[in-house]
Amino acid sequence: RVQAVESVGGSVQVGGSLNLSCTASGYSDTVACMGWQRRLPNGDSRGVAATYIGGTTKVYGDSVKGRATISQDNTKKTGQLQNTVYLQIDNLKVEDSGVYICAGFSACGNWYDWDKWGQGIQVTVSS
């Protein structure tokens, strides 16, 4: 069973920066990537960013390309995998609003095949 702890910080205003972090443990070693999905008010979800766990591959959704940076701190405890990912989005837009969900992905960039790990953080970018 995956356990994930999400946190948020930054100035959530238009033009500001958003900082998210997620620490997850207990995931299967078959999970390739970890990152964030954004759930929209209509229920749809959009891929935001993901990184290959323990690797260097990073992918970004179209809406944040050029404005987002994802990084990770990969630690392998005895008997359990654990990873922390950090996401910074600069030059925030109102369209960046939504529920940001920490997620595991079968492949980086495959935004349609993901598992919800965190409870989600509501982010509302105000003008």
PDB file of C-alpha atoms in Angstrom:
ATOM      1  CA  ARG A   1       0.000   0.000   0.000  1.00  0.00           C
ATOM      2  CA  VAL A   2       1.438   3.336  -1.051  1.00  0.00           C
ATOM      3  CA  GLN A   3       1.710   6.080   1.514  1.00  0.00           C
ATOM      4  CA  ALA A   4       2.201   9.606   0.275  1.00  0.00           C
ATOM      5  CA  VAL A   5       2.534  12.936   2.031  1.00  0.00           C
ATOM      6  CA  GLU A   6       2.010  16.097  -0.011  1.00  0.00           C
ATOM      7  CA  SER A   7       2.853  19.679   0.865  1.00  0.00           C
ATOM      8  CA  VAL A   8       2.527  23.052  -0.812  1.00  0.00           C
ATOM      9  CA  GLY A   9       4.150  26.440  -0.556  1.00  0.00           C
ATOM     10  CA  GLY A  10       4.813  29.610  -2.496  1.00  0.00           C
ATOM     11  CA  SER A  11       2.871  32.648  -3.588  1.00  0.00           C
ATOM     12  CA  VAL A  12      -0.197  31.358  -5.373  1.00  0.00           C
ATOM     13  CA  GLN A  13      -0.931  34.471  -7.373  1.00  0.00           C
ATOM     14  CA  VAL A  14      -0.676  35.208 -11.044  1.00  0.00           C
ATOM     15  CA  GLY A  15       2.997  35.576 -11.816  1.00  0.00           C
ATOM     16  CA  GLY A  16       4.033  33.901  -8.580  1.00  0.00           C
ATOM     17  CA  SER A  17       5.575  30.496  -7.937  1.00  0.00           C
ATOM     18  CA  LEU A  18       4.125  27.253  -6.639  1.00  0.00           C
ATOM     19  CA  ASN A  19       6.197  24.715  -4.776  1.00  0.00           C
ATOM     20  CA  LEU A  20       4.899  21.205  -4.233  1.00  0.00           C
ATOM     21  CA  SER A  21       6.503  18.181  -2.656  1.00  0.00           C
ATOM     22  CA  CYS A  22       5.429  14.584  -2.239  1.00  0.00           C
ATOM     23  CA  THR A  23       7.118  11.832  -0.278  1.00  0.00           C
ATOM     24  CA  ALA A  24       5.903   8.361  -1.175  1.00  0.00           C
ATOM     25  CA  SER A  25       6.818   4.952   0.153  1.00  0.00           C
ATOM     26  CA  GLY A  26       5.596   1.424  -0.228  1.00  0.00           C
ATOM     27  CA  TYR A  27       5.193   1.561  -3.987  1.00  0.00           C
ATOM     28  CA  SER A  28       6.037  -1.370  -6.198  1.00  0.00           C
ATOM     29  CA  ASP A  29       9.385  -1.495  -7.957  1.00  0.00           C
ATOM     30  CA  THR A  30       7.416  -1.892 -11.185  1.00  0.00           C
ATOM     31  CA  VAL A  31       6.361   1.774 -10.978  1.00  0.00           C
ATOM     32  CA  ALA A  32       8.578   3.676 -13.382  1.00  0.00           C
ATOM     33  CA  CYS A  33       7.812   7.314 -12.728  1.00  0.00           C
ATOM     34  CA  MET A  34       6.472   9.642 -10.068  1.00  0.00           C
ATOM     35  CA  GLY A  35       5.036  13.083 -10.380  1.00  0.00           C
ATOM     36  CA  TRP A  36       1.857  15.129 -10.447  1.00  0.00           C
ATOM     37  CA  GLN A  37      -1.518  15.167 -12.131  1.00  0.00           C
ATOM     38  CA  ARG A  38      -3.900  18.105 -11.999  1.00  0.00           C
ATOM     39  CA  ARG A  39      -7.597  17.456 -11.678  1.00  0.00           C
ATOM     40  CA  LEU A  40      -9.867  20.030 -13.224  1.00  0.00           C
ATOM     41  CA  PRO A  41     -13.292  21.097 -11.918  1.00  0.00           C
ATOM     42  CA  ASN A  42     -15.015  19.021 -14.630  1.00  0.00           C
ATOM     43  CA  GLY A  43     -13.278  15.871 -13.370  1.00  0.00           C
ATOM     44  CA  ASP A  44     -10.742  15.597 -16.173  1.00  0.00           C
ATOM     45  CA  SER A  45      -7.095  15.293 -15.288  1.00  0.00           C
ATOM     46  CA  ARG A  46      -3.993  16.701 -16.917  1.00  0.00           C
ATOM     47  CA  GLY A  47      -0.442  15.510 -16.588  1.00  0.00           C
ATOM     48  CA  VAL A  48       1.763  18.149 -15.024  1.00  0.00           C
ATOM     49  CA  ALA A  49       5.219  16.664 -14.558  1.00  0.00           C
ATOM     50  CA  ALA A  50       6.898  13.334 -13.883  1.00  0.00           C
ATOM     51  CA  THR A  51      10.374  12.025 -13.335  1.00  0.00           C
ATOM     52  CA  TYR A  52      11.833   8.569 -13.789  1.00  0.00           C
ATOM     53  CA  ILE A  53      12.337   7.252 -10.252  1.00  0.00           C
ATOM     54  CA  GLY A  54      16.037   7.191  -9.517  1.00  0.00           C
ATOM     55  CA  GLY A  55      16.811   8.357 -13.046  1.00  0.00           C
ATOM     56  CA  THR A  56      17.192  11.560 -15.013  1.00  0.00           C
ATOM     57  CA  THR A  57      14.251  11.484 -17.414  1.00  0.00           C
ATOM     58  CA  LYS A  58      11.780  14.289 -16.774  1.00  0.00           C
ATOM     59  CA  VAL A  59       8.628  15.081 -18.684  1.00  0.00           C
ATOM     60  CA  TYR A  60       6.243  18.005 -18.518  1.00  0.00           C
ATOM     61  CA  GLY A  61       2.693  18.595 -19.567  1.00  0.00           C
ATOM     62  CA  ASP A  62       2.137  21.096 -22.359  1.00  0.00           C
ATOM     63  CA  SER A  63       0.549  23.636 -20.031  1.00  0.00           C
ATOM     64  CA  VAL A  64       3.647  23.995 -17.848  1.00  0.00           C
ATOM     65  CA  LYS A  65       6.509  23.417 -20.278  1.00  0.00           C
ATOM     66  CA  GLY A  66       9.139  26.075 -19.829  1.00  0.00           C
ATOM     67  CA  ARG A  67       7.704  27.127 -16.464  1.00  0.00           C
ATOM     68  CA  ALA A  68       8.051  23.994 -14.346  1.00  0.00           C
ATOM     69  CA  THR A  69      10.933  22.086 -12.800  1.00  0.00           C
ATOM     70  CA  ILE A  70      10.638  18.672 -11.221  1.00  0.00           C
ATOM     71  CA  SER A  71      13.360  17.112  -9.096  1.00  0.00           C
ATOM     72  CA  GLN A  72      13.648  14.195  -6.728  1.00  0.00           C
ATOM     73  CA  ASP A  73      15.366  12.778  -3.686  1.00  0.00           C
ATOM     74  CA  ASN A  74      15.545   9.019  -4.067  1.00  0.00           C
ATOM     75  CA  THR A  75      16.193   6.944  -1.006  1.00  0.00           C
ATOM     76  CA  LYS A  76      16.016   3.206  -0.707  1.00  0.00           C
ATOM     77  CA  LYS A  77      15.439   2.140   2.842  1.00  0.00           C
ATOM     78  CA  THR A  78      15.912  -1.424   3.868  1.00  0.00           C
ATOM     79  CA  GLY A  79      12.929  -3.384   2.651  1.00  0.00           C
ATOM     80  CA  GLN A  80      11.063  -0.324   1.357  1.00  0.00           C
ATOM     81  CA  LEU A  81      11.273   2.059  -1.529  1.00  0.00           C
ATOM     82  CA  GLN A  82      10.880   5.749  -0.806  1.00  0.00           C
ATOM     83  CA  ASN A  83      11.072   8.783  -3.040  1.00  0.00           C
ATOM     84  CA  THR A  84      10.407  12.497  -2.718  1.00  0.00           C
ATOM     85  CA  VAL A  85       9.597  14.658  -5.708  1.00  0.00           C
ATOM     86  CA  TYR A  86       9.627  18.434  -5.765  1.00  0.00           C
ATOM     87  CA  LEU A  87       7.805  20.542  -8.294  1.00  0.00           C
ATOM     88  CA  GLN A  88       8.177  24.244  -8.859  1.00  0.00           C
ATOM     89  CA  ILE A  89       5.953  26.111 -11.300  1.00  0.00           C
ATOM     90  CA  ASP A  90       6.901  29.698 -12.046  1.00  0.00           C
ATOM     91  CA  ASN A  91       4.982  32.517 -13.672  1.00  0.00           C
ATOM     92  CA  LEU A  92       1.686  31.092 -12.456  1.00  0.00           C
ATOM     93  CA  LYS A  93      -1.451  31.528 -14.504  1.00  0.00           C
ATOM     94  CA  VAL A  94      -5.085  31.295 -13.469  1.00  0.00           C
ATOM     95  CA  GLU A  95      -5.283  28.190 -15.681  1.00  0.00           C
ATOM     96  CA  ASP A  96      -2.830  26.429 -13.343  1.00  0.00           C
ATOM     97  CA  SER A  97      -5.614  26.142 -10.768  1.00  0.00           C
ATOM     98  CA  GLY A  98      -6.877  22.692  -9.838  1.00  0.00           C
ATOM     99  CA  VAL A  99      -6.278  19.796  -7.478  1.00  0.00           C
ATOM    100  CA  TYR A 100      -2.678  18.647  -7.680  1.00  0.00           C
ATOM    101  CA  ILE A 101      -2.362  14.942  -7.012  1.00  0.00           C
ATOM    102  CA  CYS A 102       0.845  13.056  -6.301  1.00  0.00           C
ATOM    103  CA  ALA A 103       0.879  10.076  -8.631  1.00  0.00           C
ATOM    104  CA  GLY A 104       2.768   7.046  -9.837  1.00  0.00           C
ATOM    105  CA  PHE A 105       3.016   6.399 -13.578  1.00  0.00           C
ATOM    106  CA  SER A 106       3.706   3.260 -15.556  1.00  0.00           C
ATOM    107  CA  ALA A 107       5.830   5.351 -17.904  1.00  0.00           C
ATOM    108  CA  CYS A 108       6.963   8.946 -17.933  1.00  0.00           C
ATOM    109  CA  GLY A 109       4.704  10.920 -20.240  1.00  0.00           C
ATOM    110  CA  ASN A 110       1.905   8.359 -20.208  1.00  0.00           C
ATOM    111  CA  TRP A 111      -0.527  10.714 -18.536  1.00  0.00           C
ATOM    112  CA  TYR A 112      -3.464   8.318 -18.921  1.00  0.00           C
ATOM    113  CA  ASP A 113      -2.014   5.430 -16.923  1.00  0.00           C
ATOM    114  CA  TRP A 114      -1.487   6.638 -13.395  1.00  0.00           C
ATOM    115  CA  ASP A 115      -2.233   5.725  -9.827  1.00  0.00           C
ATOM    116  CA  LYS A 116      -3.438   8.253  -7.308  1.00  0.00           C
ATOM    117  CA  TRP A 117      -1.075   8.241  -4.358  1.00  0.00           C
ATOM    118  CA  GLY A 118      -1.824  11.438  -2.470  1.00  0.00           C
ATOM    119  CA  GLN A 119      -5.062  13.007  -1.303  1.00  0.00           C
ATOM    120  CA  GLY A 120      -4.555  16.001  -3.538  1.00  0.00           C
ATOM    121  CA  ILE A 121      -3.922  19.669  -2.842  1.00  0.00           C
ATOM    122  CA  GLN A 122      -6.328  22.352  -4.000  1.00  0.00           C
ATOM    123  CA  VAL A 123      -4.447  25.184  -5.667  1.00  0.00           C
ATOM    124  CA  THR A 124      -6.266  28.321  -6.691  1.00  0.00           C
ATOM    125  CA  VAL A 125      -4.229  30.902  -8.540  1.00  0.00           C
ATOM    126  CA  SER A 126      -5.657  34.329  -7.875  1.00  0.00           C
ATOM    127  CA  SER A 127      -5.210  37.394 -10.020  1.00  0.00           C
TER     128      SER A 127
END
